[in-house]
């Protein structure tokens, strides 16, 4: 009886030992399997996370910008402009009177600026003075280029990427911003410096084609520099973040392509001709541009109203006016290229903007004239000097240029701008603005 009992006990113990070893082995296998699974899942998450961070667009910050304010000795009143126009001796009396008429209705004030070559008597639009104007402010295309001149002046390092954009007209500033944005998406931990300028020393027309005389009356000296960064560490000290850029090019249409065109007149004198179709072309370009921009910035309610109206007009042939979206629901500040009073009037009407929204553009035209691609930055500087920019506010810059192009940039303020801490061309005189700009400002006879 004892032996079988012992065998039974021993057998039970043997079985128990085997079961325990199997359980331990099973546990080890499960742990090993789980570790492999955890490792693979972790590796997959790391890969997907890396792919996401590498593929998502880098945030572009506007660290700061500066606008050039010429010396008071370069101020040109309407009377000085007409005096220098007369002294050139190249214009007929009829075309002198024509320029006077344009100037009186232009919206330009008494304190815009000219380069030395056009203020001095006699006129001397030579290459040296054109370079001097460019160096002071930084449609002038010398060799070496203006971008090379900046590299030389500031002795920048040899691996800098330099681009010189010419022939882009007044929209070149936002084209440069868009180019810088694309470059900053490729090159990490990088800065981009954009310089916008108007150079009129060698672009003052001395002929009698009236379509080319308009630019003489409107364009003035100016320039701006904008520092962009894609470094996350720069967010804290930056003013704005670039939210959207939209570029529209109507160059495939012959009328659009030729509405702003540099050519020679009958006397072989070079000038920039502005056609009578300019306003219509600008309107079509703006329409195409905001059709792309709208869905990016407008609230759903505005997009729905626009879509319903479009369907009603196109599909059901209903005779109703096109619905103009209210961009004021998405944008707090508007900086519209100060190309001329007619352009500003048209956009104020088409976008249903108030005089408050138009104030930066109209005051920039009045105080500094048409400074080409840099005008948008004088306008933003005006809004800053007035203390209007609050954290979270969005600013829409709209530029037009030859070709024909319409370009937009939308910026979001990262901080509330304190005018007391700013240094820009408006600060020491901002309390004098806004001023009333009459439809007609007579030029006093000398």
Short mmCIF file of C-alpha atoms in Angstrom, two decimals:
data_model
loop_
_atom_site.label_atom_id
_atom_site.label_comp_id
_atom_site.label_asym_id
_atom_site.label_seq_id
_atom_site.Cartn_x
_atom_site.Cartn_y
_atom_site.Cartn_z
CA UNK A 1 0.00 0.00 0.00
CA UNK A 2 2.85 2.34 0.71
CA UNK A 3 4.63 1.84 -2.59
CA UNK A 4 1.73 2.76 -4.86
CA UNK A 5 1.05 5.74 -2.68
CA UNK A 6 4.64 6.89 -3.04
CA UNK A 7 4.45 6.41 -6.79
CA UNK A 8 1.28 8.39 -6.91
CA UNK A 9 2.82 11.18 -4.91
CA UNK A 10 5.99 11.17 -7.01
CA UNK A 11 3.97 11.14 -10.21
CA UNK A 12 1.95 14.08 -9.01
CA UNK A 13 5.09 15.97 -8.12
CA UNK A 14 6.60 15.17 -11.53
CA UNK A 15 3.53 16.40 -13.32
CA UNK A 16 3.45 19.55 -11.19
CA UNK A 17 7.08 20.30 -12.00
CA UNK A 18 6.43 19.94 -15.74
CA UNK A 19 3.35 22.15 -15.51
CA UNK A 20 5.29 24.85 -13.67
CA UNK A 21 8.10 24.81 -16.22
CA UNK A 22 5.58 25.05 -19.04
CA UNK A 23 3.85 27.96 -17.35
CA UNK A 24 7.15 29.77 -16.86
CA UNK A 25 8.12 29.13 -20.48
CA UNK A 26 4.73 30.31 -21.67
CA UNK A 27 5.11 33.48 -19.62
CA UNK A 28 8.57 34.09 -21.06
CA UNK A 29 7.27 33.56 -24.58
CA UNK A 30 4.40 35.97 -23.95
CA UNK A 31 6.76 38.60 -22.52
CA UNK A 32 9.11 38.17 -25.47
CA UNK A 33 6.19 38.45 -27.90
CA UNK A 34 4.83 41.50 -26.11
CA UNK A 35 8.25 43.15 -26.11
CA UNK A 36 8.56 42.61 -29.85
CA UNK A 37 5.05 43.97 -30.32
CA UNK A 38 5.74 46.97 -28.10
CA UNK A 39 9.03 47.63 -29.90
CA UNK A 40 7.38 47.43 -33.32
CA UNK A 41 4.52 49.66 -32.24
CA UNK A 42 6.94 52.15 -30.72
CA UNK A 43 9.10 52.14 -33.85
CA UNK A 44 5.99 52.67 -35.99
CA UNK A 45 4.83 55.57 -33.84
CA UNK A 46 8.29 57.15 -33.94
CA UNK A 47 8.39 56.74 -37.73
CA UNK A 48 4.92 58.21 -38.21
CA UNK A 49 5.69 61.05 -35.81
CA UNK A 50 8.95 61.83 -37.60
CA UNK A 51 7.19 61.67 -40.96
CA UNK A 52 4.49 64.04 -39.71
CA UNK A 53 6.90 66.59 -38.29
CA UNK A 54 9.10 66.43 -41.39
CA UNK A 55 6.22 66.76 -43.85
CA UNK A 56 4.09 69.40 -42.13
CA UNK A 57 4.73 72.98 -43.25
CA UNK A 58 7.18 74.93 -41.14
CA UNK A 59 5.74 77.97 -39.42
CA UNK A 60 7.04 81.21 -40.89
CA UNK A 61 7.48 84.16 -38.54
CA UNK A 62 7.91 87.83 -39.33
CA UNK A 63 10.50 88.81 -36.74
CA UNK A 64 10.44 92.51 -37.63
CA UNK A 65 10.40 94.93 -40.54
CA UNK A 66 11.63 98.45 -41.24
CA UNK A 67 10.60 101.16 -43.70
CA UNK A 68 12.93 103.80 -45.10
CA UNK A 69 12.23 107.44 -44.34
CA UNK A 70 14.32 109.77 -46.52
CA UNK A 71 16.02 112.91 -45.30
CA UNK A 72 13.72 116.01 -45.19
CA UNK A 73 15.91 117.62 -47.86
CA UNK A 74 14.44 115.14 -50.36
CA UNK A 75 10.83 116.16 -49.79
CA UNK A 76 9.00 117.12 -52.96
CA UNK A 77 5.80 119.15 -52.69
CA UNK A 78 3.35 119.38 -55.57
CA UNK A 79 4.80 122.77 -56.43
CA UNK A 80 8.39 121.45 -56.49
CA UNK A 81 7.25 118.53 -58.65
CA UNK A 82 5.70 120.87 -61.21
CA UNK A 83 8.75 123.15 -61.13
CA UNK A 84 11.11 120.24 -61.86
CA UNK A 85 8.74 118.95 -64.53
CA UNK A 86 8.86 122.32 -66.25
CA UNK A 87 12.65 122.63 -65.93
CA UNK A 88 13.28 119.30 -67.68
CA UNK A 89 12.33 121.03 -70.91
CA UNK A 90 11.10 117.80 -72.50
CA UNK A 91 7.34 118.23 -72.12
CA UNK A 92 4.87 120.22 -74.18
CA UNK A 93 2.76 122.78 -72.32
CA UNK A 94 -0.29 120.59 -72.86
CA UNK A 95 1.41 117.65 -71.16
CA UNK A 96 2.71 119.82 -68.33
CA UNK A 97 -0.90 120.85 -67.72
CA UNK A 98 -1.95 117.19 -67.98
CA UNK A 99 0.54 116.16 -65.28
CA UNK A 100 -0.67 119.01 -63.09
CA UNK A 101 -4.24 117.79 -63.48
CA UNK A 102 -3.26 114.22 -62.56
CA UNK A 103 -1.20 115.38 -59.57
CA UNK A 104 -4.05 117.49 -58.18
CA UNK A 105 -6.33 114.43 -58.17
CA UNK A 106 -3.74 111.82 -57.20
CA UNK A 107 -4.24 111.81 -53.43
CA UNK A 108 -0.53 112.55 -52.85
CA UNK A 109 0.37 115.11 -50.20
CA UNK A 110 3.07 117.75 -49.88
CA UNK A 111 5.71 115.63 -48.14
CA UNK A 112 6.53 112.75 -50.49
CA UNK A 113 10.14 112.13 -51.52
CA UNK A 114 12.26 112.23 -54.68
CA UNK A 115 15.85 111.06 -55.19
CA UNK A 116 18.61 113.66 -55.53
CA UNK A 117 18.85 113.14 -59.29
CA UNK A 118 15.28 114.41 -59.79
CA UNK A 119 15.31 117.15 -57.15
CA UNK A 120 18.59 118.74 -58.16
CA UNK A 121 18.68 121.29 -60.95
CA UNK A 122 19.54 120.32 -63.62
CA UNK A 123 18.24 116.74 -63.65
CA UNK A 124 20.99 114.14 -63.63
CA UNK A 125 19.53 110.61 -63.84
CA UNK A 126 22.91 108.90 -64.16
CA UNK A 127 23.86 105.35 -63.11
CA UNK A 128 25.92 106.53 -60.13
CA UNK A 129 23.01 108.45 -58.61
CA UNK A 130 20.67 105.54 -59.31
CA UNK A 131 23.04 103.27 -57.36
CA UNK A 132 23.20 105.87 -54.60
CA UNK A 133 19.40 105.90 -54.37
CA UNK A 134 19.35 102.10 -54.18
CA UNK A 135 21.99 102.11 -51.44
CA UNK A 136 19.96 104.60 -49.44
CA UNK A 137 16.67 102.73 -49.63
CA UNK A 138 17.95 99.62 -51.02
CA UNK A 139 12.62 99.40 -61.59
CA UNK A 140 16.58 99.44 -61.26
CA UNK A 141 18.48 96.38 -62.51
CA UNK A 142 22.23 97.04 -62.39
CA UNK A 143 25.06 94.54 -62.71
CA UNK A 144 26.01 93.35 -60.10
CA UNK A 145 22.44 93.00 -58.89
CA UNK A 146 20.86 94.81 -55.94
CA UNK A 147 20.95 91.59 -53.91
CA UNK A 148 24.69 91.31 -54.59
CA UNK A 149 25.07 94.92 -53.46
CA UNK A 150 23.45 94.05 -50.11
CA UNK A 151 25.78 91.07 -49.67
CA UNK A 152 28.77 93.31 -50.39
CA UNK A 153 27.63 96.21 -48.22
CA UNK A 154 27.04 94.06 -45.13
CA UNK A 155 29.88 91.58 -45.91
CA UNK A 156 27.57 88.58 -45.59
CA UNK A 157 29.02 85.06 -45.55
CA UNK A 158 29.71 83.16 -48.77
CA UNK A 159 27.06 80.44 -48.47
CA UNK A 160 24.14 82.87 -48.48
CA UNK A 161 21.42 82.21 -51.09
CA UNK A 162 20.76 85.42 -53.03
CA UNK A 163 17.83 86.10 -55.38
CA UNK A 164 17.20 89.28 -57.36
CA UNK A 165 13.63 89.77 -58.61
CA UNK A 166 13.09 92.37 -61.33
CA UNK A 167 10.26 93.27 -63.70
CA UNK A 168 7.62 92.10 -61.21
CA UNK A 169 6.13 95.54 -60.69
CA UNK A 170 4.40 96.69 -57.53
CA UNK A 171 3.51 93.14 -56.48
CA UNK A 172 7.17 92.07 -56.22
CA UNK A 173 7.13 92.47 -52.44
CA UNK A 174 4.57 89.72 -51.82
CA UNK A 175 6.11 87.55 -54.54
CA UNK A 176 9.36 87.81 -52.58
CA UNK A 177 7.55 86.87 -49.36
CA UNK A 178 6.07 83.82 -51.08
CA UNK A 179 9.49 82.82 -52.47
CA UNK A 180 11.05 83.23 -49.03
CA UNK A 181 8.27 81.07 -47.55
CA UNK A 182 9.02 78.27 -50.01
CA UNK A 183 12.75 78.47 -49.31
CA UNK A 184 12.16 78.38 -45.56
CA UNK A 185 10.12 75.20 -46.00
CA UNK A 186 13.22 73.52 -47.43
CA UNK A 187 15.99 75.02 -45.30
CA UNK A 188 15.43 74.50 -41.58
CA UNK A 189 16.61 76.76 -38.78
CA UNK A 190 17.05 79.62 -41.24
CA UNK A 191 16.45 83.36 -41.69
CA UNK A 192 15.30 85.11 -44.87
CA UNK A 193 15.73 88.83 -45.53
CA UNK A 194 13.37 90.42 -48.06
CA UNK A 195 14.14 93.91 -49.37
CA UNK A 196 11.50 95.82 -51.36
CA UNK A 197 12.32 99.08 -53.05
CA UNK A 198 11.25 101.63 -55.63
CA UNK A 199 14.00 103.26 -57.68
CA UNK A 200 12.88 106.11 -59.92
CA UNK A 201 16.15 107.87 -60.78
CA UNK A 202 16.42 106.19 -64.18
CA UNK A 203 12.72 105.54 -64.66
CA UNK A 204 11.40 109.08 -64.87
CA UNK A 205 9.78 109.42 -68.27
CA UNK A 206 10.78 112.47 -70.33
CA UNK A 207 8.45 112.14 -73.27
CA UNK A 208 4.96 113.26 -74.24
CA UNK A 209 2.96 110.03 -74.35
CA UNK A 210 0.23 110.67 -71.76
CA UNK A 211 -0.18 106.99 -70.90
CA UNK A 212 3.44 107.07 -69.71
CA UNK A 213 3.23 110.35 -67.80
CA UNK A 214 0.96 108.91 -65.10
CA UNK A 215 3.82 107.07 -63.41
CA UNK A 216 5.81 110.32 -63.13
CA UNK A 217 3.01 111.82 -61.04
CA UNK A 218 2.46 108.85 -58.72
CA UNK A 219 5.76 107.10 -57.98
CA UNK A 220 7.99 108.24 -55.14
CA UNK A 221 11.10 107.12 -53.30
CA UNK A 222 10.81 104.42 -50.63
CA UNK A 223 11.86 100.98 -49.46
CA UNK A 224 11.37 98.32 -46.78
CA UNK A 225 13.24 95.35 -45.30
CA UNK A 226 11.49 92.33 -43.77
CA UNK A 227 13.16 89.64 -41.64
CA UNK A 228 11.54 86.19 -41.72
CA UNK A 229 12.43 83.09 -39.71
CA UNK A 230 11.38 79.45 -39.42
CA UNK A 231 13.11 78.92 -36.08
CA UNK A 232 10.59 77.86 -33.38
CA UNK A 233 12.67 79.76 -30.83
CA UNK A 234 11.94 83.02 -32.70
CA UNK A 235 8.18 82.81 -32.16
CA UNK A 236 8.38 84.63 -28.83
CA UNK A 237 10.15 87.69 -30.26
CA UNK A 238 8.36 87.78 -33.63
CA UNK A 239 5.50 90.12 -34.49
CA UNK A 240 3.50 88.03 -36.94
CA UNK A 241 3.07 84.55 -38.34
CA UNK A 242 2.47 84.07 -42.06
CA UNK A 243 -0.87 82.28 -42.42
CA UNK A 244 -1.55 82.26 -46.18
CA UNK A 245 -0.12 83.49 -49.47
CA UNK A 246 -2.13 83.41 -52.70
CA UNK A 247 -0.72 84.41 -56.08
CA UNK A 248 -2.79 85.07 -59.20
CA UNK A 249 -1.27 85.61 -62.66
CA UNK A 250 -3.39 86.78 -65.62
CA UNK A 251 -0.49 86.97 -68.08
CA UNK A 252 -2.09 84.49 -70.49
CA UNK A 253 -4.61 87.19 -71.42
CA UNK A 254 -3.13 89.72 -73.87
CA UNK A 255 -5.10 92.65 -72.46
CA UNK A 256 -3.91 91.86 -68.94
CA UNK A 257 -0.34 91.30 -70.07
CA UNK A 258 -0.04 94.67 -71.82
CA UNK A 259 -2.01 96.95 -69.47
CA UNK A 260 1.22 97.94 -67.65
CA UNK A 261 4.02 97.83 -70.19
CA UNK A 262 7.48 99.32 -70.49
CA UNK A 263 8.22 100.42 -74.04
CA UNK A 264 9.58 103.21 -76.21
CA UNK A 265 7.39 106.05 -77.41
CA UNK A 266 7.45 107.56 -80.90
CA UNK A 267 10.60 109.50 -80.00
CA UNK A 268 12.35 106.34 -78.72
CA UNK A 269 12.06 107.46 -75.09
CA UNK A 270 11.46 104.64 -72.63
CA UNK A 271 8.53 104.76 -70.23
CA UNK A 272 5.91 102.59 -68.55
CA UNK A 273 2.53 102.79 -70.25
CA UNK A 274 -0.66 102.39 -68.19
CA UNK A 275 -3.64 101.42 -70.35
CA UNK A 276 -7.26 102.45 -69.88
CA UNK A 277 -8.09 98.80 -69.19
CA UNK A 278 -6.03 98.80 -65.99
CA UNK A 279 -8.93 99.06 -63.54
CA UNK A 280 -10.96 96.37 -65.29
CA UNK A 281 -7.95 94.05 -65.42
CA UNK A 282 -7.17 94.68 -61.75
CA UNK A 283 -10.78 93.87 -60.86
CA UNK A 284 -10.65 90.54 -62.70
CA UNK A 285 -7.33 89.63 -61.09
CA UNK A 286 -8.67 90.50 -57.63
CA UNK A 287 -11.79 88.41 -58.25
CA UNK A 288 -9.67 85.38 -59.15
CA UNK A 289 -7.41 85.92 -56.16
CA UNK A 290 -10.14 86.19 -53.54
CA UNK A 291 -11.92 83.16 -55.03
CA UNK A 292 -8.86 81.17 -53.94
CA UNK A 293 -8.26 83.04 -50.70
CA UNK A 294 -11.89 83.06 -49.51
CA UNK A 295 -12.19 79.36 -48.57
CA UNK A 296 -8.94 79.64 -46.61
CA UNK A 297 -10.04 82.48 -44.33
CA UNK A 298 -13.81 83.03 -44.46
CA UNK A 299 -16.23 81.49 -41.94
CA UNK A 300 -18.44 78.66 -43.22
CA UNK A 301 -21.54 80.88 -43.21
CA UNK A 302 -19.98 83.29 -45.74
CA UNK A 303 -18.75 80.45 -47.93
CA UNK A 304 -22.23 78.91 -47.93
CA UNK A 305 -23.90 82.18 -48.95
CA UNK A 306 -21.38 82.64 -51.75
CA UNK A 307 -21.93 79.06 -52.98
CA UNK A 308 -25.74 79.30 -52.90
CA UNK A 309 -25.66 82.58 -54.82
CA UNK A 310 -23.28 81.13 -57.38
CA UNK A 311 -25.49 78.07 -57.94
CA UNK A 312 -28.57 80.27 -58.25
CA UNK A 313 -26.91 82.43 -60.90
CA UNK A 314 -25.18 79.68 -62.88
CA UNK A 315 -27.49 76.67 -62.57
CA UNK A 316 -30.90 78.33 -62.29
CA UNK A 317 -30.07 81.48 -64.31
CA UNK A 318 -31.51 83.71 -61.60
CA UNK A 319 -30.94 87.42 -62.13
CA UNK A 320 -29.36 88.30 -58.81
CA UNK A 321 -26.18 90.15 -57.97
CA UNK A 322 -23.08 88.08 -57.19
CA UNK A 323 -22.63 87.74 -53.45
CA UNK A 324 -19.55 89.56 -52.22
CA UNK A 325 -18.22 87.79 -49.11
CA UNK A 326 -17.69 89.95 -46.05
CA UNK A 327 -13.97 89.61 -45.45
CA UNK A 328 -14.28 91.86 -42.40
CA UNK A 329 -15.62 88.80 -40.54
CA UNK A 330 -12.22 87.13 -40.92
CA UNK A 331 -9.79 90.04 -41.32
CA UNK A 332 -9.23 92.97 -38.95
CA UNK A 333 -6.79 95.07 -41.01
CA UNK A 334 -6.42 95.69 -44.74
CA UNK A 335 -3.21 96.87 -46.42
CA UNK A 336 -4.03 97.57 -50.07
CA UNK A 337 -1.23 98.62 -52.40
CA UNK A 338 -1.26 102.43 -52.57
CA UNK A 339 -1.00 102.51 -56.35
CA UNK A 340 -3.33 105.45 -56.78
CA UNK A 341 -6.60 106.92 -55.58
CA UNK A 342 -8.68 105.15 -58.26
CA UNK A 343 -7.39 101.71 -57.21
CA UNK A 344 -8.17 102.38 -53.56
CA UNK A 345 -11.64 103.72 -54.38
CA UNK A 346 -12.44 100.61 -56.40
CA UNK A 347 -11.33 98.16 -53.72
CA UNK A 348 -13.11 100.09 -50.98
CA UNK A 349 -16.30 99.70 -52.99
CA UNK A 350 -15.81 96.06 -54.07
CA UNK A 351 -14.83 94.78 -50.62
CA UNK A 352 -17.35 97.02 -48.81
CA UNK A 353 -14.67 98.49 -46.55
CA UNK A 354 -15.06 101.45 -44.21
CA UNK A 355 -12.91 104.58 -44.20
CA UNK A 356 -11.25 103.18 -41.06
CA UNK A 357 -10.15 100.07 -42.95
CA UNK A 358 -8.87 102.18 -45.87
CA UNK A 359 -7.04 104.69 -43.67
CA UNK A 360 -3.58 103.02 -43.68
CA UNK A 361 -3.59 102.79 -47.49
CA UNK A 362 -4.90 106.31 -48.12
CA UNK A 363 -2.57 107.92 -45.60
CA UNK A 364 0.41 106.05 -47.05
CA UNK A 365 -0.47 107.30 -50.53
CA UNK A 366 -0.84 110.83 -49.17
CA UNK A 367 2.34 110.87 -47.08
CA UNK A 368 4.76 108.74 -49.12
CA UNK A 369 3.16 108.35 -52.55
CA UNK A 370 3.31 105.13 -54.55
CA UNK A 371 6.49 103.48 -53.28
CA UNK A 372 5.79 100.39 -55.38
CA UNK A 373 6.32 97.01 -53.69
CA UNK A 374 7.26 98.59 -50.36
CA UNK A 375 3.97 100.49 -49.92
CA UNK A 376 2.31 97.58 -48.06
CA UNK A 377 4.88 97.83 -45.28
CA UNK A 378 4.37 101.58 -44.81
CA UNK A 379 0.68 100.74 -44.40
CA UNK A 380 1.31 98.03 -41.81
CA UNK A 381 3.68 100.42 -40.02
CA UNK A 382 0.83 102.98 -39.93
CA UNK A 383 -1.51 100.48 -38.27
CA UNK A 384 1.20 99.67 -35.72
CA UNK A 385 1.90 103.33 -34.99
CA UNK A 386 -1.83 103.88 -34.40
CA UNK A 387 -1.87 101.06 -31.84
CA UNK A 388 -4.40 99.05 -33.82
CA UNK A 389 -2.60 95.69 -33.96
CA UNK A 390 -3.74 93.35 -31.17
CA UNK A 391 -2.71 89.76 -30.50
CA UNK A 392 -4.65 87.40 -32.76
CA UNK A 393 -5.61 90.10 -35.28
CA UNK A 394 -5.27 89.18 -38.93
CA UNK A 395 -3.93 91.54 -41.60
CA UNK A 396 -4.56 91.08 -45.32
CA UNK A 397 -1.99 92.58 -47.69
CA UNK A 398 -3.13 92.95 -51.31
CA UNK A 399 -0.70 93.88 -54.10
CA UNK A 400 -1.10 94.42 -57.84
CA UNK A 401 1.64 94.36 -60.44
CA UNK A 402 2.44 94.27 -64.12
CA UNK A 403 1.95 91.00 -65.90
CA UNK A 404 -0.87 91.23 -64.64
CA UNK A 405 -0.63 89.90 -61.10
CA UNK A 406 -2.67 90.09 -57.91
CA UNK A 407 -1.05 88.67 -54.78
CA UNK A 408 -2.27 88.29 -51.20
CA UNK A 409 -0.63 87.57 -47.86
CA UNK A 410 -2.45 87.05 -44.56
CA UNK A 411 -0.56 87.59 -41.30
CA UNK A 412 -1.65 86.82 -37.74
CA UNK A 413 -0.33 89.03 -34.93
CA UNK A 414 1.55 87.04 -32.28
CA UNK A 415 1.49 89.92 -29.83
CA UNK A 416 -0.16 93.27 -29.22
CA UNK A 417 2.05 95.92 -30.80
CA UNK A 418 2.92 98.75 -28.41
CA UNK A 419 3.51 101.94 -30.46
CA UNK A 420 5.70 103.39 -27.70
CA UNK A 421 8.27 100.66 -28.38
CA UNK A 422 8.21 100.97 -32.17
CA UNK A 423 10.57 102.82 -34.47
CA UNK A 424 8.98 103.37 -37.85
CA UNK A 425 8.54 106.32 -40.24
CA UNK A 426 5.16 107.28 -38.75
CA UNK A 427 5.95 107.37 -35.04
CA UNK A 428 7.10 110.99 -34.73
CA UNK A 429 4.12 112.34 -36.71
CA UNK A 430 1.34 109.79 -36.25
CA UNK A 431 -0.76 112.19 -34.15
CA UNK A 432 -1.13 114.37 -37.27
CA UNK A 433 -3.03 111.60 -39.05
CA UNK A 434 -5.48 110.87 -40.48
CA UNK A 435 -5.94 113.99 -42.56
CA UNK A 436 -8.72 114.89 -44.94
CA UNK A 437 -7.61 114.37 -48.54
CA UNK A 438 -9.78 116.44 -50.89
CA UNK A 439 -10.76 115.12 -54.31
CA UNK A 440 -8.88 118.07 -55.80
CA UNK A 441 -5.74 119.65 -54.29
CA UNK A 442 -4.77 122.64 -56.45
CA UNK A 443 -1.11 123.25 -57.21
CA UNK A 444 -0.18 126.81 -56.30
CA UNK A 445 1.26 128.80 -59.18
CA UNK A 446 4.79 130.09 -58.62
#
